[in-house]
Amino acid sequence: MKKALIILGLLFIISSCKKKEAPVLFTPYDETSEIAEQQSHEIERMRFKLIQSKYLDMNAIFKPFEEELSYFSEIDYENLKPYIVERDIPSIQTSVTNRILSYEKIVLFYLYRIRKYESNNDLALHSIITLNPEILEEAREKDKNRPDDVTNTVYGLPILLKDNINTIGMPTTAGAFALIGNANTADAFIVKRLKENGALILGKANLSEWAYFFCKGCPVGYSAMGGQTLNPYGRKIFETGGSSSGSGVAVATNFAVAAIGTETSGSILSPSSKNSVVGLKPTVGLLSRTGIVPISSTLDTPGPMTKSVIDNAVLLSAMTGEDAEDAATKNNSEHIDYLDELTSSSLKGKRFGVIKSLLSDAVYAATVDKIKKAGAKIIEFEPPQINLEGFLTLLNMDMKVDLPKYLKNNADKSLTISSVEEVIKLNLADSIKRAPYGQQLFEGIVNDSTSLVDFEGIKQQLKTDGIEFFKTPMDKYRLDAVLSINNYHAGFAAVAKYPCLTIPMGYEKTGEPIGLTFIGKPFQEQKLLQFGYAFEQLTKVRKGPENYK
């Protein structure tokens, strides 16, 4: 009897120490009724055909973390939450220095949080396409070798990348079935820079497929690979903005410290504004585009998307540098400190241009009044009437050349596609799964027969028109920046190659986020960040989404 009790006791101890089995948490569901309900949405492109991806297996993506997450409890999660959620980079790094946090704990927290929400079919936002299977090991290495002062750095912090940015060890799909095998690539130049500065790449964020230059009038935030990204402030009610939809949603929901998006025209500004986060569209050429799936070598740029302006400055500083493979970055300094004088900046005495027609928006009008009371000079004006004729042609002609160039030089060598035409053909083999909303814009690229001479003329005229739209009033009224809303003037800024910084300025009566966008002259990112920081401290309006706190 005594022997039997000893054996039972030993079995109990063994079973208690045994690793907890990770359950299958991501289960597909019948979305038929959900899709039917969406058909009455007042915004036509919110009338979804699909929400769940037909290709993504989140259980497989989380498999590398099963063991570690089996020991990470809800209690652990709640204990770490006050030190991570809605905290800026300096605050998180201070907690690391004080040994409250470690980089391994931070990574586990984000993995747990992503799984917690994305595995709940009533709360899932479909913002993540893949995760870095090596990140926990990388985090432990960062803990072991942490420098003494990490306060204003990305060292050891998990960053998400839009899934059109090449990264070693993870596929880069641009959300498209055609790039499902694009797994073996070198790091994009900006990813190398992030890693050189100690950042951890947590994974890839969903996006509007092919950076929203694929289907016409389709939902923003949809991709065949990632499914339909949803807005945490109004799930299936508000648009996510595009094309860096997953990046904006993931930052808003605290799924990573920060994220990187890309913009051709509005693709950082739009999702940042719609998800109440800070988004910077830099001057074209400040950041390298090498290793990023392109639309337009003329207009494309990556940029940081963060919860605060100080985080944006930290992230931008970690990505700049001259890239021999991207001539647009020639003479860029690798050591620009965008934090310099940031926290001492003020709006007092600054001259901001306000577009008269925008004052009909109550949130914008109230915000302008706050800025005026803070000591800034407000100059109301009406910009020149310019229509950006030929903008679509510019995108068509650039992508016709730039995508094949990426596929040849920067994609996985095993890929068999080499042109826009071949992508179209591949999708037609199973269009319901691969292109449920059509591929009208890709077809338009193929059908565009603009001559090279005409194309160069269009490109130059667009740049001239874009510069006139901003420079004329800026010079006339000696403006420090123009104040816009969301991505309203993103097209003009794109062709002018002017930088833009959007910052949360409030919420509409419906609860939908709205951003104030500062637009400056080329390479004035430092000034924009200073204006943005002073504005952010003045208003402090950002709040996390209610169901994801």
XYZ file of C-alpha atoms in Angstrom:
549
model
C 0.000 0.000 0.000
C 2.783 2.371 1.008
C 4.664 1.530 -2.204
C 1.553 2.219 -4.285
C 1.107 5.620 -2.663
C 4.723 6.507 -3.406
C 4.259 5.558 -7.068
C 1.059 7.610 -7.287
C 2.855 10.564 -5.723
C 5.679 10.314 -8.215
C 3.210 10.117 -11.111
C 1.438 13.223 -9.800
C 4.736 15.138 -9.611
C 5.706 14.039 -13.129
C 2.307 15.007 -14.563
C 2.445 18.375 -12.790
C 5.828 19.155 -14.326
C 4.796 18.002 -17.764
C 4.519 20.715 -20.396
C 0.990 21.949 -20.973
C -0.262 20.983 -24.409
C -1.020 23.962 -26.682
C -4.570 23.633 -28.006
C -5.584 24.310 -31.605
C -6.793 27.865 -31.117
C -7.310 29.184 -34.641
C -10.461 27.585 -36.011
C -12.113 28.651 -39.282
C -15.837 29.418 -39.069
C -18.773 29.806 -41.416
C -18.792 33.506 -42.337
C -21.809 33.325 -44.680
C -24.193 35.283 -42.452
C -21.458 37.773 -41.540
C -20.770 38.488 -45.212
C -24.509 38.829 -45.871
C -24.790 41.484 -43.152
C -21.933 43.461 -44.697
C -23.831 43.864 -47.973
C -25.935 46.639 -46.446
C -22.893 48.704 -45.411
C -23.157 52.300 -46.618
C -19.591 52.189 -47.977
C -19.614 49.991 -51.068
C -16.091 48.680 -50.636
C -16.954 47.545 -47.102
C -19.329 44.994 -48.619
C -16.865 42.168 -48.204
C -16.830 38.912 -50.154
C -14.347 37.270 -47.782
C -12.989 37.904 -44.291
C -10.863 34.844 -43.518
C -7.846 33.992 -45.640
C -8.100 30.841 -47.750
C -4.337 30.295 -47.428
C -3.225 31.369 -43.950
C -2.779 28.777 -41.182
C -2.199 30.689 -37.946
C -1.843 27.443 -35.973
C 1.199 26.607 -38.093
C 2.574 30.126 -37.662
C 2.332 29.828 -33.865
C 3.722 26.271 -33.728
C 7.357 27.376 -33.092
C 6.205 29.116 -29.900
C 4.031 26.339 -28.444
C 6.408 25.297 -25.694
C 7.315 28.790 -24.454
C 3.711 30.010 -24.588
C 2.526 26.931 -22.688
C 4.366 28.317 -19.658
C 3.238 31.916 -20.179
C -0.040 32.438 -18.319
C -2.796 35.022 -18.277
C -1.383 36.138 -14.929
C 2.034 36.714 -16.543
C 0.304 38.652 -19.305
C -1.637 40.882 -16.895
C 1.463 41.518 -14.783
C 3.454 42.750 -17.808
C 0.608 44.671 -19.437
C 1.024 47.994 -17.516
C 4.652 48.198 -18.645
C 4.022 47.505 -22.359
C 0.533 48.433 -23.568
C 0.346 52.074 -24.709
C 3.897 52.674 -23.481
C 6.424 54.495 -25.657
C 9.919 53.222 -26.473
C 11.787 55.206 -23.769
C 9.335 53.938 -21.142
C 9.638 50.294 -22.231
C 13.418 50.531 -22.386
C 13.521 52.071 -18.885
C 11.574 49.063 -17.593
C 14.135 46.801 -19.251
C 17.007 48.731 -17.650
C 15.256 48.452 -14.270
C 14.849 44.675 -14.837
C 11.060 44.855 -14.716
C 11.021 43.644 -18.315
C 13.360 41.616 -20.475
C 13.306 41.436 -24.268
C 12.274 37.779 -24.052
C 9.322 38.718 -21.820
C 8.322 41.528 -24.187
C 8.297 39.133 -27.143
C 6.307 36.523 -25.204
C 3.832 39.226 -24.215
C 3.216 40.254 -27.832
C 2.991 36.651 -29.054
C 0.462 35.876 -26.316
C -1.516 39.045 -27.036
C -1.661 38.427 -30.785
C -2.805 34.854 -30.206
C -5.332 35.974 -27.565
C -7.151 38.326 -29.920
C -6.526 36.830 -33.348
C -7.765 33.397 -32.228
C -11.077 34.901 -31.092
C -13.358 34.934 -34.128
C -15.409 37.778 -32.641
C -12.355 39.997 -32.128
C -9.851 38.863 -34.792
C -8.512 41.712 -36.918
C -6.475 39.654 -39.415
C -3.563 42.052 -39.105
C -0.747 39.467 -39.053
C 0.435 37.301 -41.960
C 3.464 35.594 -40.429
C 5.768 35.602 -37.403
C 9.520 35.218 -37.068
C 10.083 31.639 -35.810
C 13.504 32.575 -34.376
C 12.451 35.664 -32.449
C 12.554 34.212 -28.920
C 16.095 32.972 -29.417
C 17.036 36.369 -30.867
C 15.426 38.120 -27.876
C 17.465 36.027 -25.428
C 20.622 37.029 -27.293
C 19.617 40.698 -26.975
C 19.070 40.265 -23.244
C 22.483 38.683 -22.874
C 24.295 41.454 -24.753
C 22.238 44.527 -23.817
C 24.262 47.785 -23.860
C 24.168 50.060 -20.817
C 22.031 52.788 -22.439
C 19.162 51.676 -24.657
C 16.622 54.378 -23.686
C 16.053 55.990 -27.082
C 16.867 53.004 -29.269
C 15.084 50.119 -30.975
C 17.524 47.647 -29.422
C 15.731 44.400 -28.486
C 12.277 45.704 -29.417
C 9.856 43.686 -31.601
C 8.925 45.506 -34.823
C 6.397 44.389 -37.444
C 7.001 44.899 -41.167
C 4.434 45.347 -43.888
C 4.499 42.133 -45.907
C 6.041 43.727 -48.989
C 9.412 44.218 -47.237
C 11.984 41.451 -47.723
C 13.190 39.720 -44.574
C 15.474 36.733 -44.098
C 13.618 33.708 -42.706
C 10.105 34.878 -43.592
C 8.140 34.977 -46.859
C 7.417 38.320 -48.502
C 4.111 37.997 -50.325
C 2.691 41.518 -50.778
C -0.494 39.665 -49.780
C -0.572 37.906 -53.163
C -0.849 34.217 -54.004
C 1.673 34.809 -56.794
C 4.393 35.471 -54.186
C 3.502 32.599 -51.849
C 6.905 31.029 -52.614
C 8.877 34.244 -52.116
C 10.501 32.875 -48.972
C 14.230 32.909 -49.593
C 15.298 36.556 -49.896
C 17.948 38.819 -48.427
C 16.930 41.506 -45.945
C 15.701 44.762 -47.464
C 18.163 47.603 -46.808
C 15.960 49.187 -44.124
C 15.662 45.805 -42.385
C 19.455 45.531 -42.318
C 19.577 48.990 -40.748
C 16.982 48.057 -38.125
C 18.905 44.915 -37.243
C 22.201 46.828 -37.113
C 20.538 49.032 -34.518
C 19.405 45.994 -32.540
C 15.730 45.746 -33.488
C 13.934 42.392 -33.486
C 11.680 41.612 -36.450
C 8.528 40.145 -34.909
C 6.814 39.277 -38.171
C 4.863 40.575 -41.151
C 1.671 42.609 -41.169
C -1.228 42.184 -43.578
C -1.794 44.807 -46.272
C -4.023 45.738 -49.156
C -2.827 43.262 -51.791
C -0.012 44.539 -54.023
C -0.142 47.746 -51.907
C -3.676 48.462 -53.166
C -2.647 48.643 -56.793
C -4.372 45.462 -57.889
C -8.182 45.525 -57.847
C -10.401 48.553 -58.464
C -12.843 49.688 -55.778
C -12.113 46.626 -53.622
C -11.914 46.716 -49.806
C -8.823 48.331 -48.317
C -6.922 45.916 -46.112
C -7.819 42.807 -48.106
C -5.255 40.358 -49.408
C -5.575 36.776 -50.589
C -2.811 35.724 -48.197
C -3.938 37.602 -45.093
C -7.687 37.958 -45.491
C -9.614 41.108 -44.571
C -7.910 43.411 -42.053
C -10.481 44.998 -39.719
C -10.426 48.266 -37.789
C -10.210 47.821 -33.976
C -12.105 51.085 -33.380
C -15.085 49.813 -35.346
C -14.719 46.213 -36.447
C -16.456 45.823 -39.837
C -17.827 49.362 -39.343
C -14.864 51.623 -40.152
C -12.361 51.152 -42.957
C -8.787 50.331 -41.970
C -7.240 52.626 -44.536
C -4.702 51.238 -46.953
C -2.434 49.921 -48.030
C -0.373 49.556 -44.832
C -3.546 48.351 -43.127
C -2.092 45.592 -40.980
C 0.726 47.857 -39.805
C -1.735 50.525 -38.643
C -4.098 48.050 -36.991
C -1.292 46.127 -35.253
C 0.234 49.293 -33.774
C -3.177 50.583 -32.640
C -3.892 47.246 -30.961
C -0.478 46.980 -29.290
C 0.583 43.867 -31.202
C 4.157 45.230 -31.463
C 6.183 48.181 -30.259
C 5.918 49.711 -33.750
C 5.578 48.818 -37.421
C 6.943 49.799 -40.794
C 4.603 50.679 -43.641
C 5.163 51.801 -47.216
C 3.546 54.574 -49.203
C 3.158 55.491 -52.840
C 0.241 57.849 -52.261
C -1.515 57.745 -48.879
C -0.638 54.196 -47.895
C 0.962 55.194 -44.574
C -1.106 58.311 -43.917
C -4.474 56.631 -44.487
C -4.154 53.593 -42.151
C -2.324 55.678 -39.538
C -5.175 58.194 -39.447
C -7.906 55.555 -39.530
C -6.315 53.656 -36.630
C -5.307 56.614 -34.453
C -1.547 56.159 -34.757
C 1.377 58.347 -35.823
C 2.536 57.774 -39.398
C 5.406 59.404 -41.273
C 5.635 59.420 -45.059
C 9.238 60.621 -45.527
C 10.695 62.511 -48.455
C 11.262 60.054 -51.300
C 14.928 59.112 -51.036
C 15.361 59.535 -47.295
C 14.841 55.779 -46.814
C 15.960 53.008 -49.143
C 13.436 51.026 -51.210
C 15.797 48.143 -52.075
C 14.176 44.797 -51.291
C 10.640 46.177 -51.144
C 7.968 44.962 -53.578
C 7.358 48.103 -55.640
C 4.613 50.075 -57.293
C 6.588 53.122 -58.378
C 10.313 53.835 -58.104
C 9.339 57.484 -58.607
C 7.044 57.735 -55.567
C 7.559 54.730 -53.242
C 8.962 55.101 -49.738
C 8.831 53.108 -46.494
C 8.065 54.892 -43.227
C 7.515 54.355 -39.474
C 4.082 53.830 -37.901
C 3.978 54.217 -34.115
C 1.803 55.098 -31.116
C 3.744 58.286 -30.392
C 5.904 60.891 -32.108
C 8.967 60.067 -30.018
C 8.737 56.416 -31.132
C 8.456 57.612 -34.740
C 11.670 59.620 -34.360
C 13.493 56.663 -32.782
C 12.396 54.308 -35.553
C 13.212 56.751 -38.359
C 16.713 57.300 -36.960
C 17.277 53.545 -37.024
C 16.398 53.171 -40.729
C 18.169 56.011 -42.532
C 21.353 55.510 -44.502
C 22.836 55.674 -47.977
C 22.092 52.601 -50.083
C 24.356 51.962 -53.059
C 21.522 50.074 -54.773
C 19.021 52.939 -54.439
C 20.391 56.076 -56.078
C 17.652 58.188 -54.472
C 19.408 57.792 -51.096
C 22.745 59.191 -52.288
C 24.466 61.419 -49.687
C 22.029 60.422 -46.908
C 23.582 60.557 -43.469
C 23.477 57.352 -41.445
C 23.527 59.258 -38.164
C 20.631 61.705 -38.265
C 19.292 62.131 -34.739
C 15.619 62.940 -35.084
C 15.349 63.082 -31.306
C 17.533 66.175 -31.143
C 15.528 69.034 -29.560
C 12.334 66.987 -29.999
C 11.068 67.129 -26.427
C 11.775 70.860 -26.106
C 9.861 71.789 -29.275
C 6.978 74.272 -29.261
C 4.215 75.478 -31.581
C 4.647 79.066 -30.456
C 5.535 81.401 -33.305
C 5.214 78.714 -35.988
C 3.300 79.587 -39.160
C 0.828 76.950 -40.325
C -1.253 77.014 -43.478
C -4.865 75.940 -43.074
C -6.881 74.936 -46.125
C -10.155 76.883 -45.878
C -12.367 74.127 -47.296
C -11.264 71.744 -44.517
C -12.599 74.003 -41.765
C -16.057 72.523 -42.337
C -14.771 69.467 -40.439
C -15.576 70.139 -36.761
C -12.621 68.176 -35.364
C -10.166 69.922 -37.706
C -11.610 73.375 -36.932
C -11.405 72.771 -33.165
C -7.844 71.477 -33.528
C -6.736 74.515 -35.522
C -8.177 76.711 -32.765
C -6.126 74.823 -30.132
C -2.959 75.288 -32.175
C -3.708 79.000 -32.534
C -4.214 79.352 -28.764
C -0.859 77.640 -28.243
C 0.799 80.601 -29.945
C 1.026 79.483 -33.571
C 0.143 81.809 -36.445
C -2.692 80.372 -38.554
C -2.927 81.453 -42.189
C -6.030 80.349 -44.069
C -5.631 79.859 -47.809
C -7.054 78.055 -50.816
C -4.506 75.982 -52.741
C -4.158 76.202 -56.539
C -6.677 74.186 -58.555
C -4.641 71.250 -59.845
C -6.014 67.839 -60.872
C -2.860 65.659 -61.172
C -3.695 64.484 -64.671
C -1.707 61.390 -65.628
C -1.220 60.069 -62.071
C -2.524 56.585 -62.948
C -0.296 56.482 -66.017
C 2.719 57.205 -63.819
C 1.885 54.235 -61.593
C 1.153 51.964 -64.562
C 4.379 52.718 -66.378
C 6.563 52.504 -63.289
C 5.125 49.197 -62.092
C 5.382 47.700 -65.569
C 9.161 48.086 -65.225
C 9.749 48.072 -61.466
C 7.935 44.824 -60.575
C 9.898 42.685 -63.087
C 13.087 44.336 -61.799
C 12.214 43.344 -58.206
C 11.306 39.799 -59.287
C 14.642 39.451 -61.091
C 16.947 41.062 -58.527
C 15.330 40.785 -55.102
C 12.831 37.915 -55.097
C 13.291 34.213 -54.355
C 15.091 32.679 -57.345
C 12.622 29.780 -57.401
C 9.715 32.051 -58.404
C 8.560 31.398 -61.946
C 6.640 34.650 -62.497
C 8.545 37.545 -64.044
C 5.930 40.100 -65.093
C 2.533 41.646 -64.365
C 1.051 39.597 -67.228
C 2.180 36.340 -65.624
C 0.644 37.320 -62.273
C -2.703 37.964 -64.006
C -2.543 34.587 -65.761
C -1.673 32.752 -62.549
C -4.614 34.315 -60.703
C -7.061 33.391 -63.470
C -6.382 29.702 -62.741
C -8.365 30.111 -59.467
C -9.737 33.649 -59.408
C -12.289 32.983 -56.606
C -9.486 32.347 -54.125
C -6.668 34.384 -55.670
C -8.490 37.478 -56.951
C -12.103 37.538 -55.684
C -12.445 41.272 -56.378
C -10.805 41.090 -59.812
C -7.444 42.456 -60.935
C -8.543 45.471 -62.954
C -5.559 47.675 -62.077
C -3.073 44.983 -63.073
C -4.948 44.620 -66.353
C -4.707 48.396 -66.776
C -0.924 48.225 -66.380
C -0.679 45.704 -69.212
C -3.006 47.714 -71.453
C -1.285 51.083 -70.902
C 0.612 51.876 -74.120
C 1.980 55.302 -73.146
C 5.299 55.969 -74.891
C 8.468 56.551 -72.865
C 8.668 60.127 -74.178
C 5.103 60.885 -73.076
C 5.703 59.130 -69.753
C 8.700 61.340 -68.940
C 6.613 64.403 -69.784
C 3.761 63.249 -67.526
C 6.148 62.513 -64.677
C 7.785 65.938 -64.865
C 4.452 67.766 -65.135
C 3.065 65.934 -62.112
C 6.081 66.892 -60.031
C 5.783 70.520 -61.135
C 2.053 70.561 -60.307
C 2.563 68.918 -56.912
C 5.257 71.388 -55.932
C 3.103 74.315 -57.056
C 0.203 73.044 -54.924
C 2.277 73.426 -51.730
C 5.269 75.626 -52.527
C 3.283 78.577 -53.870
C 1.300 79.134 -50.638
C 4.282 78.068 -48.475
C 6.523 80.701 -50.051
C 3.835 83.385 -50.268
C 2.831 83.092 -46.592
C 6.224 81.900 -45.249
C 4.622 78.735 -43.890
C 6.431 76.200 -41.706
C 3.946 73.515 -42.746
C 0.499 72.961 -44.234
C -2.143 71.319 -42.029
C -4.330 68.702 -43.707
C -6.598 65.818 -42.638
C -5.747 62.107 -42.919
C -4.484 61.409 -46.459
C -6.591 64.112 -48.153
C -3.611 65.674 -49.948
C -1.380 62.611 -50.148
C -1.389 62.570 -53.966
C -0.037 66.111 -54.210
C 2.607 65.387 -51.563
C 3.534 62.176 -53.389
C 4.285 63.756 -56.765
C 5.960 66.776 -55.108
C 8.001 64.332 -52.964
C 7.084 66.297 -49.840
C 7.129 64.569 -46.432
C 3.949 64.203 -44.347
C 3.386 63.367 -40.690
C -0.078 62.399 -39.478
C -0.952 62.402 -35.756
C -4.193 61.501 -33.952
C -6.291 64.671 -33.515
C -9.483 63.117 -32.232
C -12.501 61.000 -33.094
C -15.628 61.689 -35.096
C -19.017 61.435 -33.351
C -19.196 57.863 -34.622
C -15.932 57.043 -32.816
C -13.922 56.848 -36.033
C -10.352 58.149 -35.609
C -9.168 61.208 -37.542
C -5.627 62.501 -37.961
C -4.010 65.908 -38.390
C -1.406 65.795 -41.156
C 1.578 68.150 -41.225
C 3.073 68.606 -44.713
C 6.520 70.175 -45.151
C 9.163 70.731 -47.791
C 11.623 67.955 -48.779
C 13.887 66.599 -46.030
C 12.164 68.609 -43.292
C 11.267 65.482 -41.311
C 13.051 66.858 -38.247
C 10.811 69.944 -38.227
C 7.655 67.900 -38.826
C 8.490 65.621 -35.905
C 9.100 68.641 -33.689
C 5.762 70.193 -34.680
C 4.119 66.810 -34.204
C 5.593 66.264 -30.758
C 4.501 69.723 -29.562
C 1.009 69.115 -30.971
C 0.807 65.659 -29.398
C 1.770 67.038 -25.975
C -0.765 69.858 -26.359
C -3.716 67.604 -27.188
C -2.938 64.054 -25.942
C -6.074 62.706 -27.636
C -4.972 59.203 -28.613
C -6.775 56.402 -26.799
C -6.477 52.687 -27.396
C -9.396 50.797 -28.984
C -11.962 49.890 -26.317
C -12.224 46.149 -27.001
C -8.450 45.661 -27.153
C -7.240 47.241 -23.894
